[in-house]
Short mmCIF file of C-alpha atoms in Angstrom, two decimals:
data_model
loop_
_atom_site.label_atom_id
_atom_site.label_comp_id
_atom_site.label_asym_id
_atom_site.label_seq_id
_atom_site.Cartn_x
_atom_site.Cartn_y
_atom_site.Cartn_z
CA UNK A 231 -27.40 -9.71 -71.84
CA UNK A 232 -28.08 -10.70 -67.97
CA UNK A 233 -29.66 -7.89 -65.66
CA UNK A 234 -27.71 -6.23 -62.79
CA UNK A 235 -28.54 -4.56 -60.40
CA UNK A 236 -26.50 -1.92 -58.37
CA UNK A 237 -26.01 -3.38 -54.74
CA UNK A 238 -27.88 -0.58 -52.87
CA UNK A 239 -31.08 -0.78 -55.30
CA UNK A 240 -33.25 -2.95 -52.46
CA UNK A 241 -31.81 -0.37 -49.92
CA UNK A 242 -33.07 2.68 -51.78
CA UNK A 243 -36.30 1.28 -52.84
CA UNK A 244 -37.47 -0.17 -49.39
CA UNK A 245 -36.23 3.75 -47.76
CA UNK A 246 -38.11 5.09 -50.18
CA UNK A 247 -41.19 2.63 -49.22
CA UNK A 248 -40.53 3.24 -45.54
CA UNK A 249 -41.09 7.25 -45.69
CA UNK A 250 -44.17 6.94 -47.41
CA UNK A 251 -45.47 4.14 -44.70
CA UNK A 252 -44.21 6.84 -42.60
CA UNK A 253 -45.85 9.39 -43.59
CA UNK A 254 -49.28 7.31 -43.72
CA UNK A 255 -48.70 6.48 -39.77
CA UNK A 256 -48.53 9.82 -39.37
CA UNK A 257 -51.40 10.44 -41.08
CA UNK A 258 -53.82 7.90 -40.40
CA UNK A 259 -56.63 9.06 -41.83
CA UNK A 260 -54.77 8.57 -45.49
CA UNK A 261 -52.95 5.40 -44.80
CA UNK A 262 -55.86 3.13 -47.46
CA UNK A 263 -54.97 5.68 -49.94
CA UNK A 264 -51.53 6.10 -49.64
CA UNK A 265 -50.38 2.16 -49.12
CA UNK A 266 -51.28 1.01 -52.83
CA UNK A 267 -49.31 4.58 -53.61
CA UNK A 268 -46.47 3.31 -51.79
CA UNK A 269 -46.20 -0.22 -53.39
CA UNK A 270 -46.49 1.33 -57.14
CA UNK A 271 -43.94 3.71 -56.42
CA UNK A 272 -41.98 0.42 -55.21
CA UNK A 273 -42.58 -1.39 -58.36
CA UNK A 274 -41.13 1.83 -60.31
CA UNK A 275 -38.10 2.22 -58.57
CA UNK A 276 -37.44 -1.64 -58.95
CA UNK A 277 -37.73 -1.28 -62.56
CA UNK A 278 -35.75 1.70 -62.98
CA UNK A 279 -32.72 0.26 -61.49
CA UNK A 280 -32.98 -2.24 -63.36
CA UNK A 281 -33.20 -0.72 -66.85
CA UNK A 282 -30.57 1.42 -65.05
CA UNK A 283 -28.34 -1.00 -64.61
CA UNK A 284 -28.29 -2.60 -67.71
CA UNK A 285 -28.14 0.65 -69.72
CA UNK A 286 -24.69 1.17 -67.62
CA UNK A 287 -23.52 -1.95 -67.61
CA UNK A 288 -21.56 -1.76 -71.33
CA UNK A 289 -19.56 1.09 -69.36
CA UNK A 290 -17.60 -1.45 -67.17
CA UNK A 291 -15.96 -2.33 -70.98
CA UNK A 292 -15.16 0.81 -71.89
CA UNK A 293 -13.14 2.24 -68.93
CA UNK A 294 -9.76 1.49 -70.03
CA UNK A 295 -7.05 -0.02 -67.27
CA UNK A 296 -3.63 1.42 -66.89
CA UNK A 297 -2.20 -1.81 -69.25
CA UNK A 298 -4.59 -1.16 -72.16
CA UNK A 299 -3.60 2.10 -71.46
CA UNK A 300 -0.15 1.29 -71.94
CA UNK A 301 -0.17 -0.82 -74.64
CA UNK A 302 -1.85 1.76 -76.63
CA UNK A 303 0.40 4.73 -75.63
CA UNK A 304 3.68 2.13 -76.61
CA UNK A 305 2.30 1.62 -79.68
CA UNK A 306 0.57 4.69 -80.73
CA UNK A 307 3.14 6.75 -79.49
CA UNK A 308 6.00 4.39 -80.58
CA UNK A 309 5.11 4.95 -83.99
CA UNK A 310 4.51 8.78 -83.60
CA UNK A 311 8.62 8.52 -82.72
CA UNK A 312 10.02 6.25 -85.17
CA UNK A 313 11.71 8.74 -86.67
CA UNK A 314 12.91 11.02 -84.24
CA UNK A 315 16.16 10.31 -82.79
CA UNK A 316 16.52 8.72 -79.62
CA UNK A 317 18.49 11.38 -78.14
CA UNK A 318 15.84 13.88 -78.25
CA UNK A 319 12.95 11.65 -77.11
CA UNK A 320 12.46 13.03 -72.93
CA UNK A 321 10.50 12.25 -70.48
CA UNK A 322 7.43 14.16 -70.80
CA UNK A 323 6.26 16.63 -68.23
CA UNK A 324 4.16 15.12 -65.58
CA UNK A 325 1.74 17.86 -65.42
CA UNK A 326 1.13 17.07 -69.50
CA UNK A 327 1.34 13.37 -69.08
CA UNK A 328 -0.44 12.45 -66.02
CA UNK A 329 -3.69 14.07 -67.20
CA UNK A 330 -3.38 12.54 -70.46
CA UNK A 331 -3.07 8.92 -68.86
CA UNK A 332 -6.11 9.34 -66.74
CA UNK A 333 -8.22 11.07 -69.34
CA UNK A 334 -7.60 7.98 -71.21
CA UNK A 335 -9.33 5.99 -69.15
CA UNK A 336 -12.66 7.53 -70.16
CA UNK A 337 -12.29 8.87 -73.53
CA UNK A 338 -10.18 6.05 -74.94
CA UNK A 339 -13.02 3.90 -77.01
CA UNK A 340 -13.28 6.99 -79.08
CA UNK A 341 -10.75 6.38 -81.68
CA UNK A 342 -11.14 10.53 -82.22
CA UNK A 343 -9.96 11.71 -79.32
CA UNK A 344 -7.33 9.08 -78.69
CA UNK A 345 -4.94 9.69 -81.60
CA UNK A 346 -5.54 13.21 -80.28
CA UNK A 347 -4.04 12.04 -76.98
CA UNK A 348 -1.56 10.48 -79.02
CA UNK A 349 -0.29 13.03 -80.72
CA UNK A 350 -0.38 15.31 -77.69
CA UNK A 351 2.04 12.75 -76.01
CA UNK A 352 4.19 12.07 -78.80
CA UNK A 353 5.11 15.37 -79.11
CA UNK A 354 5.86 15.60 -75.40
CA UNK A 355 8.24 13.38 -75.69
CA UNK A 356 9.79 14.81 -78.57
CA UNK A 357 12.53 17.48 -77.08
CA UNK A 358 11.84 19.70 -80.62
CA UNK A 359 8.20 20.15 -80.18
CA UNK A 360 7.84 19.97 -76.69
CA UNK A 361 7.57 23.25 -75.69
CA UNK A 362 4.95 23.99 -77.96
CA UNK A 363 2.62 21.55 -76.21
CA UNK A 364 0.61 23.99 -73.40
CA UNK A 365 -0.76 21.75 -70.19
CA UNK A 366 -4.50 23.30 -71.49
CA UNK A 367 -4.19 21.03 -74.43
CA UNK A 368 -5.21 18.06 -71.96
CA UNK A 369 -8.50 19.92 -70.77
CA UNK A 370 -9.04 21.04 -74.15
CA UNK A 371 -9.62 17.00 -75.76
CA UNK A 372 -11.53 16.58 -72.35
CA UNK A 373 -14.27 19.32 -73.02
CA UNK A 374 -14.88 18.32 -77.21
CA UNK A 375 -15.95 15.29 -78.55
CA UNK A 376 -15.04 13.16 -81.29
CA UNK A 377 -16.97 14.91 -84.01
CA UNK A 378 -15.41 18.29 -83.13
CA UNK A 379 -12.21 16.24 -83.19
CA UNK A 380 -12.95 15.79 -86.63
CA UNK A 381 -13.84 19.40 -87.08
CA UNK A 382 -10.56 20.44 -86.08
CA UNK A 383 -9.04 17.84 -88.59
CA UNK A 384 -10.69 19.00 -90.95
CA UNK A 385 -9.23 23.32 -90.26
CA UNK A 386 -5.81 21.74 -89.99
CA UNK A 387 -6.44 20.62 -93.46
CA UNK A 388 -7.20 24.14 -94.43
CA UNK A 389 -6.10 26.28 -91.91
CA UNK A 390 -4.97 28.69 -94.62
CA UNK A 391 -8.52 29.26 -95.98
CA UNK A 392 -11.54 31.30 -93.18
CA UNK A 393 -14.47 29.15 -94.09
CA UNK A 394 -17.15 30.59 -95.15
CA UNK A 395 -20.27 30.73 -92.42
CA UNK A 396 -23.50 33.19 -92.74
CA UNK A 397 -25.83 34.39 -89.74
CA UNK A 398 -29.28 33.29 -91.02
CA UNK A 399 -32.34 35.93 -89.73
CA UNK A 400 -35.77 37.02 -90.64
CA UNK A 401 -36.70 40.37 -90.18
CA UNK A 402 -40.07 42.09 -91.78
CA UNK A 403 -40.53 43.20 -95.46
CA UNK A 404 -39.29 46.25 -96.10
CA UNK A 405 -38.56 47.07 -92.69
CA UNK A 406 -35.88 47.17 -90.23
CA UNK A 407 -36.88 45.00 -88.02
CA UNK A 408 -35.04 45.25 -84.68
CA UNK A 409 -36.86 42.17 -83.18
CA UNK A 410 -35.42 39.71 -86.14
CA UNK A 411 -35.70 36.45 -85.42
CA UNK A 412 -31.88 34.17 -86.00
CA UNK A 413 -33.04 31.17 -86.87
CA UNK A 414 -29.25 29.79 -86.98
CA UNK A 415 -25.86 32.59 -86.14
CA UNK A 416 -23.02 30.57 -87.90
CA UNK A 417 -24.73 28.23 -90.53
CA UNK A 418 -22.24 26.30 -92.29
CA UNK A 419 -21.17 23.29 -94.68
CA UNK A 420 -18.60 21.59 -92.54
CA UNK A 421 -20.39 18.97 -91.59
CA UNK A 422 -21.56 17.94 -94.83
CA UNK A 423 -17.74 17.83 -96.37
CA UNK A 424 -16.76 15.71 -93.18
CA UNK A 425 -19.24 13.43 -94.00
CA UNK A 426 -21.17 13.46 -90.13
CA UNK A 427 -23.81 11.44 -90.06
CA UNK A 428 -26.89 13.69 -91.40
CA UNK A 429 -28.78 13.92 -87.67
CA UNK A 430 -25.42 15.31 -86.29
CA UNK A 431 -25.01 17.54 -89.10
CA UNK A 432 -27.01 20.10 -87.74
CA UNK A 433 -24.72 19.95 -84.22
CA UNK A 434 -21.69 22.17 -85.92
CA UNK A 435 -23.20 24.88 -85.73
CA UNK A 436 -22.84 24.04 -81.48
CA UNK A 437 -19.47 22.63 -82.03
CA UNK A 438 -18.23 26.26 -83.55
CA UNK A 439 -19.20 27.93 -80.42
CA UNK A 440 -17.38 25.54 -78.12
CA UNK A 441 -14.23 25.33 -79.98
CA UNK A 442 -14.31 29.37 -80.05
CA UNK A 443 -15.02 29.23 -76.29
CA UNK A 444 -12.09 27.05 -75.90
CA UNK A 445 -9.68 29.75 -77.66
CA UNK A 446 -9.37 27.37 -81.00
CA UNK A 447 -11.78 29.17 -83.43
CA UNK A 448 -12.66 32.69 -83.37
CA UNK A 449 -15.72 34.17 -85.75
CA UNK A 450 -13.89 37.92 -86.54
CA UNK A 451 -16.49 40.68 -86.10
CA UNK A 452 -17.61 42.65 -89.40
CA UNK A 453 -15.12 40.36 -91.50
CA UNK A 454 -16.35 37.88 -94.34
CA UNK A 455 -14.39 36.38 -97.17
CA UNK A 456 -14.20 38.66 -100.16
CA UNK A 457 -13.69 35.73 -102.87
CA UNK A 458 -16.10 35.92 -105.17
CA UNK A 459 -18.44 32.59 -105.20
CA UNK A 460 -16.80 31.76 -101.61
CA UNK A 461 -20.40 31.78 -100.38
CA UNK A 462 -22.04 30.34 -103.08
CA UNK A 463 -22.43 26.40 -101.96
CA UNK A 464 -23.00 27.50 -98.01
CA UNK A 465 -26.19 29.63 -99.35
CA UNK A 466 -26.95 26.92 -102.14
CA UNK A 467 -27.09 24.06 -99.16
CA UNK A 468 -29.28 26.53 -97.07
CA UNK A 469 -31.84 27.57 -100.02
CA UNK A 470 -34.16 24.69 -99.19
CA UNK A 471 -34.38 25.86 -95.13
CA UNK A 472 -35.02 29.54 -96.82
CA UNK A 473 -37.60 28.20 -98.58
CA UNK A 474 -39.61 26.36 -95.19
CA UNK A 475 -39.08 29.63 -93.38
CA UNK A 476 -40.73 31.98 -96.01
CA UNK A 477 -43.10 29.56 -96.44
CA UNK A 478 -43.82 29.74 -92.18
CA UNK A 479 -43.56 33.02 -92.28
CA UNK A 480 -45.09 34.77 -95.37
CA UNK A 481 -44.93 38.37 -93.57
CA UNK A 482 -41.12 38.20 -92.94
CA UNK A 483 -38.12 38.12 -95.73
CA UNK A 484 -34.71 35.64 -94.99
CA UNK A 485 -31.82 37.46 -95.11
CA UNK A 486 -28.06 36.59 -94.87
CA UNK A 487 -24.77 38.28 -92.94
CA UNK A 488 -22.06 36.61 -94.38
CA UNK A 489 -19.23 35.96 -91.80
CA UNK A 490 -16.32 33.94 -91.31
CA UNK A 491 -14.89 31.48 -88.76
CA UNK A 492 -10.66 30.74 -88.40
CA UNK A 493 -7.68 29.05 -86.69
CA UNK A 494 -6.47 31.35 -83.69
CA UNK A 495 -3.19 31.29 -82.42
CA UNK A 496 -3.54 29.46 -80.11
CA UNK A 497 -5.29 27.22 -82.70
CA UNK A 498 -2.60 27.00 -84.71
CA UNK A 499 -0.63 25.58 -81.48
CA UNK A 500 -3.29 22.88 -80.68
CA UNK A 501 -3.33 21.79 -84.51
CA UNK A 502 0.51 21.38 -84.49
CA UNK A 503 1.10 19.53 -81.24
CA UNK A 504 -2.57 17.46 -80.96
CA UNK A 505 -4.37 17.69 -84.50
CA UNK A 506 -2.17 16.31 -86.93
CA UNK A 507 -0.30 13.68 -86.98
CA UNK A 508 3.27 13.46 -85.93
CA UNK A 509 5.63 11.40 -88.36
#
C-alpha cells in the first residue's frame, strides 16, 4: 500500500521545529542541548504522520457517496416494499430520512447497522407503519454498534422471555460486607448464543448499559425470573470466573443477585420499525 501523507504534515512538523529553535534563541545558554532535541522531535512527528496517514487512508473507501448510497437504499428498501401496495408507499418524512441518508455515509460498511437503516426507511415509506417510526430511531443506530445491533436481534427474537442476568460480588465470609467488591453488575450469556467473537464477548455486559441508556433495555429493580433452572446455564458459564476469584481472594465468598434485563416500550417500537425485518 503507498504512504500518504496529509498536506499540512511538513507545515506542522517544521512549526513545531521552529518553537523549539525559538525557544533555544531565547535561551542561549541551552541552545547545544536543545538543537539535537529539536531534530528528534522532528524525526517523530515525520513518522507519525506517516503511520498516520496510512492507518487512515482505508477510510477514504469506506465513506459511502450519495450514489452508493442510493443504490443501496433502491435496492434494500425496494425489497423491504415488494409487497406493500403502491398506494400506501409515501414519501418519508424529511426529518426521518435526511438523517438516515447522511448517517449512511459513515456507518454503511457495517452490514449491521445498515439493514437497520433499511428497515428504519422502509417502514417510513410504508403509510401503515409510519407513524410508529420516532425521528430518535436515527440517533439511536448512530450511538450502538454493530454487535449491539445484533444484541437487539437477538431480544426481538425473544422479546417475550426477560433474560436471565446476575450481579456478580464478593463480600467477606460470614459477614456483611458493605464494601463488596462487583466484579461484573449484569453478567450474562448473550454473547455466547450470538456467537461474538470470544474477545468481544466480554463487551455485553457494556452494550446492556448503553442500550438501557438509550431507553431500549431496562434491568427492573428487585425483579428476577422465577422459572426454575432459568439461571442455571448463566451461573454454569460463570462457575469457572467464581472459581479464579475465590482462588484471588481466599478471605472473601462469590455471591450472586439474580436479576433480569427486558424490551421497554419504547423497545418494543425500535424492534418493530428498525430491528426486524420488514416483508
Amino acid at each position: 500500500m503507498p504512504e500518504e501523507t496529509p498536506s499540512n504534515d511538513s507545515s506542522s512538523i517544521n512549526a513545531t521545529i521552529n518553537a523549539v529553535a525559538g525557544l533555544a534563541q531565547a535561551i542561549p545558554v541551552y541552545q547545544d542541548a536543545l538543537q539535537p532535541a529539536a531534530k528528534e522531535i522532528g524525526k517523530s512527528l515525520e513518522v507519525a504522520a506517516k503511520v498516520v496517514g496510512i492507518a487512515l487512508a482505508p477510510l477514504k473507501g469506506m465513506v459511502w457517496g450519495y450514489e452508493k448510497i442510493e443504490g443501496f437504499i433502491t435496492e434494500s428498501v425496494g425489497k423491504r416494499l415488494k409487497n406493500t401496495n403502491a398506494e400506501n408507499i409515501i414519501t418519508p418524512a424529511a426529518n426521518i430520512v435526511g438523517p438516515a441518508i447522511e448517517a449512511l455515509k459513515f456507518s454503511g460498511e457495517d452490514i449491521n447497522l445498515r439493514e437497520l437503516y433499511a428497515n428504519l426507511i422502509a417502514n417510513a415509506m410504508d403509510k401503515a407503519t409510519s407513524l410508529n417510526v420516532h425521528p430518535a430511531f436515527v440517533e439511536i443506530i448512530k450511538t450502538i454498534s454493530g454487535d449491539e445491533a445484533l444484541v437487539m436481534k437477538y431480544f426481538s427474537d425473544n422479546h417475550s422471555t426477560p433474560e436471565p442476568i446476575i450481579e456478580v460480588r464478593l463480600q467477606l465470609n460470614d459477614i456483611v460486607d458493605t464494601s463488596f467488591i462487583t466484579p461484573s453488575r449484569n453478567y450474562n450469556i448473550i454473547g455466547k448464543k450470538i456467537n461474538l467473537p470470544a474477545e468481544r464477548i466480554e463487551l455485553v455486559s457494556s452494550y446492556l448499559d448503553n442500550l438501557c441508556r438509550l431507553g431500549l433495555l431496562e434491568i427492573p429493580a428487585g425483579l428476577s425470573r422465577s422459572l426454575k433452572g432459568a439461571y442455571d446455564e448463566v451461573e454454569e458459564e460463570h462457575s469457572p470466573q467464581k472459581k479464579e476469584l475465590e482462588d484471588t481472594w481466599p478471605e472473601k465468598s462469590v455471591t450472586y443477585t439474580r436479576k433480569m434485563i427486558t424490551v421497554t416500550n419504547f423497545g418494543q417500537m425500535f424492534i418493530n420499525s428498525v430491528v426486524r425485518t420488514k416483508e
